[in-house]
Structure formats: C-alpha cells, structure tokens
XYZ file of N, CA and C in Angstrom:
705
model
N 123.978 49.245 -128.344
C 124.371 50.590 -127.913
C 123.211 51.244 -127.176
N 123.605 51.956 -125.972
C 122.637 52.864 -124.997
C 122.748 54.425 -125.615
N 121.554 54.704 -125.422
C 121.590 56.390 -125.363
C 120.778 56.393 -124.350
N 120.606 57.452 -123.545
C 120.068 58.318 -122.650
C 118.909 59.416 -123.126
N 117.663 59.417 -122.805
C 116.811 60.563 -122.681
C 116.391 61.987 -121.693
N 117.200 62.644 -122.350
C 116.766 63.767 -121.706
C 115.741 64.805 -121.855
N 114.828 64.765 -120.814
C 113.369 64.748 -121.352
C 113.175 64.225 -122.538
N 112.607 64.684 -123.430
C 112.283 64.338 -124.837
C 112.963 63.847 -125.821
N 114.083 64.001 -125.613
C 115.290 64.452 -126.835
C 116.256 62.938 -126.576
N 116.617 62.253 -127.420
C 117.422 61.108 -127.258
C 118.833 61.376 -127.859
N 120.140 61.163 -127.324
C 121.361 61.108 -127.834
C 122.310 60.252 -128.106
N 123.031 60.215 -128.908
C 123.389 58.599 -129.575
C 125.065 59.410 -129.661
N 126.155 58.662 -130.692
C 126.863 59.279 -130.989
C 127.498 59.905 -132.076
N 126.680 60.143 -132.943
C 126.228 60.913 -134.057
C 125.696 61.666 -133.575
N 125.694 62.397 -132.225
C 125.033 63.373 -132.432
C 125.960 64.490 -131.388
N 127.473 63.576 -131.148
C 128.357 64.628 -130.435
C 129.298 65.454 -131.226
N 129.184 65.425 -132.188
C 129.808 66.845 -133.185
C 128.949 67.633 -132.656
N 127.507 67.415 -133.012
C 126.687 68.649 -132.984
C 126.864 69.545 -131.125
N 126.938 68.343 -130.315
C 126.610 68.822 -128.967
C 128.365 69.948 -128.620
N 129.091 69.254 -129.439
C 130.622 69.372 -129.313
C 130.320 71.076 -129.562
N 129.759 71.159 -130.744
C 129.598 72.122 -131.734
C 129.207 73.317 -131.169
N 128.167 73.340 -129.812
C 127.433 74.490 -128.934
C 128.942 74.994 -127.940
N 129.283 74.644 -128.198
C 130.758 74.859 -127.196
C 131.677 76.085 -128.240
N 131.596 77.317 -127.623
C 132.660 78.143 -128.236
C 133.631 78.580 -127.904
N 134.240 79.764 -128.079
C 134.816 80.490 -127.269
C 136.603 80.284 -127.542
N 137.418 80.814 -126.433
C 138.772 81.094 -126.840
C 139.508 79.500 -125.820
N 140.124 79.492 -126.297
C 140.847 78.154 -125.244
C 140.167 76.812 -125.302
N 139.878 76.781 -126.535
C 138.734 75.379 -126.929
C 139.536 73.852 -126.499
N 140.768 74.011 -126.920
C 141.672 72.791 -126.993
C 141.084 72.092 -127.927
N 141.135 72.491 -128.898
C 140.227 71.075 -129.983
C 140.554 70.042 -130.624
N 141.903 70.053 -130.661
C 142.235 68.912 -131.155
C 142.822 67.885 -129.745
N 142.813 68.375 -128.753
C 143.017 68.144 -127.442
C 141.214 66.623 -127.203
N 140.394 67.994 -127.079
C 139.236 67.281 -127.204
C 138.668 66.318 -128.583
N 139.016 66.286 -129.598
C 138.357 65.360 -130.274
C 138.876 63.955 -130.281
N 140.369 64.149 -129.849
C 140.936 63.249 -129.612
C 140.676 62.150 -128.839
N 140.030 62.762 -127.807
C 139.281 61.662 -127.017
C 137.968 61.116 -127.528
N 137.412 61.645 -128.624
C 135.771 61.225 -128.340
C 135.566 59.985 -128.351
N 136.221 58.977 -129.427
C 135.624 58.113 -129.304
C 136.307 56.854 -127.988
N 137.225 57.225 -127.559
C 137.710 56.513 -126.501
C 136.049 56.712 -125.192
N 135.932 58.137 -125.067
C 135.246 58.194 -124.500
C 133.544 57.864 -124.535
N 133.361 57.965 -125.687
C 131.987 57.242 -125.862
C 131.831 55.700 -125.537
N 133.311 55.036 -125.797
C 133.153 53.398 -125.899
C 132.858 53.402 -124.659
N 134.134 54.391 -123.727
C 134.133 53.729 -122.049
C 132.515 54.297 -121.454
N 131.753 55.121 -121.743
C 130.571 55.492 -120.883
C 129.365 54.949 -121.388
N 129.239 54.512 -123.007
C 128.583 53.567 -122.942
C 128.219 52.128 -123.182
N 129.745 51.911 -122.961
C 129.868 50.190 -122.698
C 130.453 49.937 -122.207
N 131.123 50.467 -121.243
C 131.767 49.295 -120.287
C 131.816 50.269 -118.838
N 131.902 51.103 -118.717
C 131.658 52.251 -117.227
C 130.918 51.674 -116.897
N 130.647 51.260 -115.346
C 129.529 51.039 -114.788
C 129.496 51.973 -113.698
N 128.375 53.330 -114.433
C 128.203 54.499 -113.757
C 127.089 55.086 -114.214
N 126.563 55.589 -113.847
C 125.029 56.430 -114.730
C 124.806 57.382 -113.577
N 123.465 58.289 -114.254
C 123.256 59.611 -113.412
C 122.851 59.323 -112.413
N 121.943 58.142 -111.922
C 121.363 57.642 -110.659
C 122.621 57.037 -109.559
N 123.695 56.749 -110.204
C 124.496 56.776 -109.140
C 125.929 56.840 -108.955
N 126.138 58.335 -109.229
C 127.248 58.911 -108.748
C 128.290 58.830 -107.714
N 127.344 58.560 -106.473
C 128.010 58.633 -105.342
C 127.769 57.089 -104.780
N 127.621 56.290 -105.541
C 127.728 54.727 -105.526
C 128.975 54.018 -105.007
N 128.908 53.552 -103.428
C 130.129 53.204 -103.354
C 130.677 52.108 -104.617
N 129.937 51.499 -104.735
C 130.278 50.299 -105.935
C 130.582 50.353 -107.481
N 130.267 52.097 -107.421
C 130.359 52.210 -109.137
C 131.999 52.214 -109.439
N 132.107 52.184 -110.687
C 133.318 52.146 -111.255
C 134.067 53.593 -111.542
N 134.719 54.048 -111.108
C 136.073 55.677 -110.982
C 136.173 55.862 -112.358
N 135.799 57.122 -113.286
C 136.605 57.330 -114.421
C 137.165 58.863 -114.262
N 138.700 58.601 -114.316
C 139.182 59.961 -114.325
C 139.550 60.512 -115.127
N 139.662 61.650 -115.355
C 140.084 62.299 -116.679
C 140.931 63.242 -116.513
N 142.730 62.808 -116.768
C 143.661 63.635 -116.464
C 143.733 64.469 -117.492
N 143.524 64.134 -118.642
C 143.415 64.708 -120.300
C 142.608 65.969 -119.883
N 142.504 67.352 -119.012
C 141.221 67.770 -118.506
C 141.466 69.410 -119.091
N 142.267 69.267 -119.761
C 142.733 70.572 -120.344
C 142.222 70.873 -121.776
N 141.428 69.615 -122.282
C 140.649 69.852 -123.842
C 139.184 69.029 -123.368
N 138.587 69.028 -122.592
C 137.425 68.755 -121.965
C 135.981 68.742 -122.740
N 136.288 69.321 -124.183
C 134.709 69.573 -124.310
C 134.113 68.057 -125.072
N 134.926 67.242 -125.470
C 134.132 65.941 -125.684
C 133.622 65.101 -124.265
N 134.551 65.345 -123.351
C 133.931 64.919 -121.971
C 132.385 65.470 -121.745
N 132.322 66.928 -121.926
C 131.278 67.335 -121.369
C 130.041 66.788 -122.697
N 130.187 66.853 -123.775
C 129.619 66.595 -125.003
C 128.959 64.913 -124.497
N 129.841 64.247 -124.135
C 129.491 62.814 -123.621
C 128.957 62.575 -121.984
N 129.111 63.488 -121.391
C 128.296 63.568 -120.111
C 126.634 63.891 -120.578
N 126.841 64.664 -121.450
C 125.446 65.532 -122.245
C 124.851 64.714 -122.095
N 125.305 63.404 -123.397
C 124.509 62.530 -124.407
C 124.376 61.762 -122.850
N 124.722 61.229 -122.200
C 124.355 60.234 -121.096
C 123.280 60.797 -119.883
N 123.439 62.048 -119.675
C 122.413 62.630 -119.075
C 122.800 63.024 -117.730
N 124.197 63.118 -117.550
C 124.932 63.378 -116.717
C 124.284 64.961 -116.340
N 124.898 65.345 -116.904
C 124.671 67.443 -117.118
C 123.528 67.431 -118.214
N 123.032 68.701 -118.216
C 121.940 69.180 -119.140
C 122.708 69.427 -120.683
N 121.957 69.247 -121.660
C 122.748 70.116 -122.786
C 122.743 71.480 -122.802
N 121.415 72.113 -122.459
C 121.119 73.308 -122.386
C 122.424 73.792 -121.534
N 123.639 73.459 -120.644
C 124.641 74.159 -120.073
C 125.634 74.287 -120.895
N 126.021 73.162 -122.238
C 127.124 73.237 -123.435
C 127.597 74.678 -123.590
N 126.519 75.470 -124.513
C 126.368 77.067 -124.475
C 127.633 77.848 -123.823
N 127.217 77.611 -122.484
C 128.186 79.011 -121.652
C 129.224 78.229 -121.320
N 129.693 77.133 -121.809
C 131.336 76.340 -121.687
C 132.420 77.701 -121.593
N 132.776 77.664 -119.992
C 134.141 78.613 -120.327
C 133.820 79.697 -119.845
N 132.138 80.156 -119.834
C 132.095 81.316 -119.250
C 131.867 81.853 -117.284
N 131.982 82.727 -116.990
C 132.654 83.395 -115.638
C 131.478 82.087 -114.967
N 130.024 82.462 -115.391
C 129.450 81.781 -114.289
C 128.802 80.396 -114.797
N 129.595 79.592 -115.263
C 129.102 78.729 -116.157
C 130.162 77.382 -115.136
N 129.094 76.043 -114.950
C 130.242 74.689 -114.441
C 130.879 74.224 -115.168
N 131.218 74.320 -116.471
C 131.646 73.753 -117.772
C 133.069 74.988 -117.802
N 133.892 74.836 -116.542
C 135.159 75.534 -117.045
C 135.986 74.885 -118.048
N 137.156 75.763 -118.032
C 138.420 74.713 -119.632
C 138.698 73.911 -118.879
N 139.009 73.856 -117.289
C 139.517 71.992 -116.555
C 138.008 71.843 -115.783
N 137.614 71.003 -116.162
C 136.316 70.131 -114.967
C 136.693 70.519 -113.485
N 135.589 70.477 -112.675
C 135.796 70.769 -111.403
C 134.875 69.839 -110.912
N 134.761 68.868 -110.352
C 134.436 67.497 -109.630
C 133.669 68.292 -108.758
N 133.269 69.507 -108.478
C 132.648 70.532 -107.489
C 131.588 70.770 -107.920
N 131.315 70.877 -109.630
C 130.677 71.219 -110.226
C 130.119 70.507 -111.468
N 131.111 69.951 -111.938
C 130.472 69.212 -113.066
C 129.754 67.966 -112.490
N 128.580 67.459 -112.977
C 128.325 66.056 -112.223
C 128.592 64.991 -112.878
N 128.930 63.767 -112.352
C 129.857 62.796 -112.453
C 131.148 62.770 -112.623
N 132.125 64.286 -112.810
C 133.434 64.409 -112.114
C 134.172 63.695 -111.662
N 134.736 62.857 -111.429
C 135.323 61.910 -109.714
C 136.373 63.405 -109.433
N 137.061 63.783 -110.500
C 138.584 65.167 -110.035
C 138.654 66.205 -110.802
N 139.062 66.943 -109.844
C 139.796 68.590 -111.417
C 140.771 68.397 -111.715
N 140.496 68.625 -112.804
C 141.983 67.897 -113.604
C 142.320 69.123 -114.736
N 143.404 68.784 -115.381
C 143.839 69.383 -116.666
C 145.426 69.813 -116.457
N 146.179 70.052 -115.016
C 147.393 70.067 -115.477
C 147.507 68.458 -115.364
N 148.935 68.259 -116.171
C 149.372 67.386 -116.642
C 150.063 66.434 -115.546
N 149.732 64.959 -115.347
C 150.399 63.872 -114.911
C 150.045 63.973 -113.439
N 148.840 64.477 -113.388
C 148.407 64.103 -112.040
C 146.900 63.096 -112.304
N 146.756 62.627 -112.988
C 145.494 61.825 -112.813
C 145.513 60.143 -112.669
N 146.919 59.885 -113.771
C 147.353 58.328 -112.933
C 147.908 57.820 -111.564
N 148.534 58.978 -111.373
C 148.728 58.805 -109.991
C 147.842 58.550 -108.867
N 146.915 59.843 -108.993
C 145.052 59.927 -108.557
C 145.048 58.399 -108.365
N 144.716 57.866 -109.954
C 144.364 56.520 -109.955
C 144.531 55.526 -109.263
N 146.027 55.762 -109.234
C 146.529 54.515 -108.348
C 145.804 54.897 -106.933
N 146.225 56.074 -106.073
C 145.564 56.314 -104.849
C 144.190 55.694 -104.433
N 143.460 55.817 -105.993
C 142.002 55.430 -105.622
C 141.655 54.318 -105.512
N 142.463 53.535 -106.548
C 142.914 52.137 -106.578
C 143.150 51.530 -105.811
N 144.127 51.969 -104.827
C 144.374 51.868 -103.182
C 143.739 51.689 -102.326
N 143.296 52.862 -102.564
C 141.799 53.454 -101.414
C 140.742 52.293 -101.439
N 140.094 51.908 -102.656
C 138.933 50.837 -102.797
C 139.965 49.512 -102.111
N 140.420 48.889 -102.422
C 141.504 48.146 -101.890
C 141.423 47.894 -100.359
N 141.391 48.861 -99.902
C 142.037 49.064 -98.411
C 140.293 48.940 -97.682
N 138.986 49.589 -98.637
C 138.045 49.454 -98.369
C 137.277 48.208 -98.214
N 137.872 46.959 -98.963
C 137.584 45.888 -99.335
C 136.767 46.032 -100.487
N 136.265 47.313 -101.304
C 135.367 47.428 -102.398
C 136.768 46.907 -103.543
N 136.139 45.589 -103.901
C 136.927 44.454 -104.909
C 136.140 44.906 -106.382
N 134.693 45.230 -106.403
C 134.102 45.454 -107.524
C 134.373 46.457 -108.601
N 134.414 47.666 -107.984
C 134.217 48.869 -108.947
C 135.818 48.688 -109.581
N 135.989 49.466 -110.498
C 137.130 49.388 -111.167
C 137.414 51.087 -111.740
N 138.693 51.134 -111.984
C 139.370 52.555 -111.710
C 139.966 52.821 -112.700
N 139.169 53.463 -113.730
C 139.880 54.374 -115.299
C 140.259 55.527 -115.583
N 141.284 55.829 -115.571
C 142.215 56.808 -116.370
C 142.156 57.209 -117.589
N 142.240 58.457 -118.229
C 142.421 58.768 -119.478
C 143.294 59.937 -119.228
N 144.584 59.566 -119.887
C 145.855 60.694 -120.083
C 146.095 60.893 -121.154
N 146.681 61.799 -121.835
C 146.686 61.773 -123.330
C 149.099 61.476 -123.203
N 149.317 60.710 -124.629
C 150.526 60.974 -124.450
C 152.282 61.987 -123.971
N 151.247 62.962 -124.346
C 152.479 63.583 -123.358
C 152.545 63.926 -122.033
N 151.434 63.524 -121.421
C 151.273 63.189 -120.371
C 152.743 62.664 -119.558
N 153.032 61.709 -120.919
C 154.019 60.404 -120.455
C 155.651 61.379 -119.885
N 155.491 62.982 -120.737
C 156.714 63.014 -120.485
C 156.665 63.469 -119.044
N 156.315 63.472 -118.063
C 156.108 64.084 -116.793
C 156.710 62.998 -115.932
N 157.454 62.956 -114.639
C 157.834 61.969 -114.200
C 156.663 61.353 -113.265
N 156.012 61.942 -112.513
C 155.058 61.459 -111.816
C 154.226 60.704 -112.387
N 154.235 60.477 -113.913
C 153.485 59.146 -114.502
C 154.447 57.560 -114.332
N 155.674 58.434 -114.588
C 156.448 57.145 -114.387
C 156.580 56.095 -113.175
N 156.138 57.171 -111.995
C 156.164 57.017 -110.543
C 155.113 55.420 -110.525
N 154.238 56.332 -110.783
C 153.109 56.035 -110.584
C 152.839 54.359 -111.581
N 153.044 54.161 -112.960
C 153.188 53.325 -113.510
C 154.083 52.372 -112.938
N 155.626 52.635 -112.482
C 156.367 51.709 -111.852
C 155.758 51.045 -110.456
N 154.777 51.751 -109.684
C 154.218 51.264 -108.300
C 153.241 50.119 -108.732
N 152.079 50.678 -109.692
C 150.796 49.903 -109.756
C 151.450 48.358 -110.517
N 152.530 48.073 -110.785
C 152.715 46.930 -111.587
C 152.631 45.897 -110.814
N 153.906 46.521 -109.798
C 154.296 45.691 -108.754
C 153.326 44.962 -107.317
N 152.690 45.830 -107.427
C 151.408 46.092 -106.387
C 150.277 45.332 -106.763
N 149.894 45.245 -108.009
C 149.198 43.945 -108.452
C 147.806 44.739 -108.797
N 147.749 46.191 -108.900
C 146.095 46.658 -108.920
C 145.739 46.325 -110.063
N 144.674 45.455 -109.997
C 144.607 44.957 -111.252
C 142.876 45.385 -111.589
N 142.622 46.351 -110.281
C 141.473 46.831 -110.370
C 141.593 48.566 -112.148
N 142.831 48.698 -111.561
C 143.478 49.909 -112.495
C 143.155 49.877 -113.821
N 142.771 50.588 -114.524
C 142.983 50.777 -116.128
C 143.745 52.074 -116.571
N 143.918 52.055 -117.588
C 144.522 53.908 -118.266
C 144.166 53.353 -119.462
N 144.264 54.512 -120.293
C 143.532 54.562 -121.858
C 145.006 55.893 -121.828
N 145.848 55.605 -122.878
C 146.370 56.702 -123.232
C 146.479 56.971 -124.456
N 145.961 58.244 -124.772
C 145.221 58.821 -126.313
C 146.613 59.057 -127.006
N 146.955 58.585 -127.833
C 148.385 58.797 -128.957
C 148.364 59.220 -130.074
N 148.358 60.890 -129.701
C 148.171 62.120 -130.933
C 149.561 62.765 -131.533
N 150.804 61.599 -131.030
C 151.704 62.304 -131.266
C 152.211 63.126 -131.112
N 151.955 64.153 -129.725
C 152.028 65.068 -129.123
C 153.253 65.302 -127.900
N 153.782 63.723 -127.560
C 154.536 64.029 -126.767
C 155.929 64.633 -127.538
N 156.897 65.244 -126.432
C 157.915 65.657 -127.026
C 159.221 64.921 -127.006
N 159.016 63.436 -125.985
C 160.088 62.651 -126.029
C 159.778 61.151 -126.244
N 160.199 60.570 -127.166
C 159.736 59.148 -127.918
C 160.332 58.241 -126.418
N 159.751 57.300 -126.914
C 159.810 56.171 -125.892
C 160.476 54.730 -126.490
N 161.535 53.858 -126.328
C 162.230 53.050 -127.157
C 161.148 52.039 -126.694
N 160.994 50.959 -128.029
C 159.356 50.769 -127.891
C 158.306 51.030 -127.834
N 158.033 51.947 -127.916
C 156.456 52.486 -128.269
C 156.289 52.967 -126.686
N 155.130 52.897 -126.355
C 154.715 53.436 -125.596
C 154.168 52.462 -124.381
N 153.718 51.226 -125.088
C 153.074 50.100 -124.533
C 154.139 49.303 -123.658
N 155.236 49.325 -124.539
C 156.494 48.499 -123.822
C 157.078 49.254 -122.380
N 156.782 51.172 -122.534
C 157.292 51.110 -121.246
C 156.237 50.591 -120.013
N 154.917 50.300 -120.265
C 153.904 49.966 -119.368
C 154.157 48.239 -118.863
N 154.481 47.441 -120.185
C 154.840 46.038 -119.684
C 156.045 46.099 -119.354
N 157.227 46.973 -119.137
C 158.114 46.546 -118.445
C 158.183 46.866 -117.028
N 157.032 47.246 -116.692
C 156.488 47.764 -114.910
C 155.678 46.594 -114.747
N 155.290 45.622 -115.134
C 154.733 44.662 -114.951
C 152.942 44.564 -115.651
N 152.850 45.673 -116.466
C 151.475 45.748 -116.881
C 150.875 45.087 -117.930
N 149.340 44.269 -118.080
C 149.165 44.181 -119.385
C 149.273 45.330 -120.178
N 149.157 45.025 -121.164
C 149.380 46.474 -122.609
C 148.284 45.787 -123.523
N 147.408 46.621 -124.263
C 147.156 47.151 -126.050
C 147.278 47.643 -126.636
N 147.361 47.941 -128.059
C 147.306 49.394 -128.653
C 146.731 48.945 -129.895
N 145.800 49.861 -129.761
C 144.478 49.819 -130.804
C 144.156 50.919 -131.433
N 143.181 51.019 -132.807
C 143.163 52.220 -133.896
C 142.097 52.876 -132.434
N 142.308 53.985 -132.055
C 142.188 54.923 -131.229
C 140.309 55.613 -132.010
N 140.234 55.293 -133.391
C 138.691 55.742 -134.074
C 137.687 54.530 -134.204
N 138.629 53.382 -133.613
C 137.909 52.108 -133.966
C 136.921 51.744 -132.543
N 135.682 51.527 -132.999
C 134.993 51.337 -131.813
C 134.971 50.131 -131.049
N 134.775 48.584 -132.082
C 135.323 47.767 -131.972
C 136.510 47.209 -131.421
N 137.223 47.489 -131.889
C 138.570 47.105 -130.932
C 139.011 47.769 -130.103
N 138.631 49.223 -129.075
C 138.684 49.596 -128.209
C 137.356 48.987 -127.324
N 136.311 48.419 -127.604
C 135.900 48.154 -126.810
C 136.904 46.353 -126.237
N 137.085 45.983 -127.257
C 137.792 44.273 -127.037
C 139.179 44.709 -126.481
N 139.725 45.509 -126.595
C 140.690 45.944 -125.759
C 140.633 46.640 -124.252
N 139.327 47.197 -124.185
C 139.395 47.580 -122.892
C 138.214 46.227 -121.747
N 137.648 45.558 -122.447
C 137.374 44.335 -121.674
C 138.222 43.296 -121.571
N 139.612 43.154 -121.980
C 140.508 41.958 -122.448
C 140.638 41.677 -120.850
N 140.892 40.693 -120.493
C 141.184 40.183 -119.385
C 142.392 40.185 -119.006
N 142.937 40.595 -118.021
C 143.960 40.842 -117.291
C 144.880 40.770 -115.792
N 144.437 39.088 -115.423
C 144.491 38.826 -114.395
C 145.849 39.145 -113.366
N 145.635 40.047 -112.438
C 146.706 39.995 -111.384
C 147.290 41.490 -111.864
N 147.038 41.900 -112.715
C 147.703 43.182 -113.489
C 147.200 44.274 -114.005
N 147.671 45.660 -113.233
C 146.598 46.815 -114.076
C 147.006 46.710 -115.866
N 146.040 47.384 -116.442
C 145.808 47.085 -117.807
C 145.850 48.596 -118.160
N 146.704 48.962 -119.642
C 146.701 49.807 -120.088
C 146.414 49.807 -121.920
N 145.514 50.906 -122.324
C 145.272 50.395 -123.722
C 146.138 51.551 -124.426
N 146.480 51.569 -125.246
C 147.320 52.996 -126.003
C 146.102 52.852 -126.931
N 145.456 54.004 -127.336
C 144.460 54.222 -128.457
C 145.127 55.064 -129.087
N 145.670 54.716 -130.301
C 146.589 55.680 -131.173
C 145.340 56.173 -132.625
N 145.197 57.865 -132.551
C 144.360 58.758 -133.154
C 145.131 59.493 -133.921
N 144.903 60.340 -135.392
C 145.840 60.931 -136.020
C 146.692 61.833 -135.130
N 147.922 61.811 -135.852
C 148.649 62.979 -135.209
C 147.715 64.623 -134.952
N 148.760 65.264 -133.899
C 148.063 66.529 -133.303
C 147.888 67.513 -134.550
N 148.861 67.840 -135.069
C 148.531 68.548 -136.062
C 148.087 68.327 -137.648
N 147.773 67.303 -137.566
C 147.313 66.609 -139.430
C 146.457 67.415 -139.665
C-alpha cells in the first residue's frame, strides 16, 4: 500500500474518517459519501494510474465520478494522495471554497468532470472511451463510479447497451449498491450489464481484497463492470 506526503504529514487509510471528519456543514450527503470510501481508496491507490505529477497526462488513466452529489470521501481521498491540500477539507461547501457539494473539474485538481446530477457520468465514459480510441491512446483506461440508482435513469441504459457492443474494453464502472435505487432489476444488477455484452462482478463493496481482484480481473474484448455491494442506505 502507497500513501502520499504532504509536506510532513503522511496519509494512509485510517486516516480518512478523520480527514472525512474536517468536512461540515448542511448538504453533507453522508451516507452518499461513505459509501464510496473504500471503493475509492482501492481504485487511487492500486490500480489508477494517475498521481499529482500528472494530471494532464495524455496516457494516464480517466476516473470519473458520477456519484458527485456525496463527494466528501472523494475529496478526503484526493487529500490522502496529495491531489488537493488538506488544509482546503475545512471550507467544503463554502461560497469561496473549490470543494463545492458536486466537484468542478475547474477547480478541484485531478477532476476529469462536474458531476453529481444523476446518469450522466457513464455515458461521459463511454464518450471518453471513444475519444482515447479514436486518438489511438490504447493505454490509459476509463473508470466510472455511479452509485445504484443511478441505474434508474435511462441514459445509463443507453449508454451500457452501446459500450457492449462496441467492444470498449478500455471502459470500467464500479457501481456502489446501497440499496438506494427505487426500481429492482430481475437479476441483480450485474445481469443487466452481461446481457449488453459486459463482463460483470459483484463483490463485498468493504472488502479491500476482493475489490481490488475484481477490478484487475481480466476482461478481454469487453468493458468490465464491478457491483460493490455496501450496507443498505439507511441501516
């Protein structure tokens, strides 16, 4: 495992409650945000290939974050990597502060989008997916994080039915399963992704281990989607 030094101070992940923790205020989304943490710690520090030195890397790897409406473990994990300062956690939310309730790719650094309404970030994906594609950039690779009700929006469906067929197999999604959506899916959630032609996982969503073996699984010819299923929203 990597941590990052900022100046003096080293951050691991035991130590994003606490960073989580400087974050106050009204419109927290918190069970929005915890939901992601550990999805997000696995992907930034083991398998993203992205760091603060290079952002604007044609070759680095895309992580988007459609989930952008409970944001403060994102920013909590930008912290610990050295993305943003911690010293900015604090004024999360406030008038003149980059740490709004949706990220702004304008402002936050390492951003790729602003995000937070719902079921626009796989789509994003695919576009970008495209885009590298069309660039001949074969390397970098293109991650998504939507949370499940995401799913009820049709423009995910759009978007899932294109990338199957199309073969981006550069694509990933991580979709966080808090039990939150409002319309079940016959089969789970995974089955509607392999019947668009996608690999599928679904893994304990707190387990670090098997989200990391799930999001390196090999997946030739086919975007890959992991379901990380986390307690329900309201437990």
């Amino acid at each position: 495992m990597t941590i990052t030094e900022e100046h003096t101070r080293t951050y691991g992940y035991d130590d994003l409650p606490a960073l989580m923790s400087r974050m106050t205020g009204d419109e927290k989304h918190g069970p929005a945000a915890t939901s992601t943490l550990d999805v997000l710690w696995v992907l930034y520090d083991r398998v993203l290939r992205v760091d603060p030195g290079r952002v604007d890397d044609p070759e680095r790897d895309r992580f988007l974050l459609s989930k952008g409406h409970g944001p403060m473990a994102y920013y909590a994990v930008l912290a610990a990597k050295g993305f943003l300062p911690a010293a900015w956690l604090p004024g999360f939310g406030a008038y003149d502060s980059p740490l709004g309730h949706h990220p702004d790719r304008l402002l936050v650094p390492g951003a790729e989008i602003g995000s937070g309404s719902l079921g626009h970030g796989l789509p994003i994906a695919v576009g970008t997916a495209l885009g590298l594609r069309a660039q001949g950039l074969d390397e970098p690779r293109v991650w998504t994080l939507i949370g499940d009700a995401e799913l009820d929006e049709g423009s995910n469906h759009e978007a899932i039915a294109f990338a199957g067929p199309a073969g981006l197999d550069r694509l990933h999604t991580v979709v966080v399963d808090n039990s939150s959506a409002s319309h079940a899916r016959p089969g789970g959630i995974a089955a509607r992704f392999e019947a668009a032609g996608w690999s599928a996982l679904t893994v304990d969503g707190r387990d670090h281990e098997a989200l990391y073996g799930a999001f390196t699984a090999p997946h030739p010819g086919r975007p890959h989607v992991v379901v990380a299923r986390v307690e329900p929203k309201n437990a």
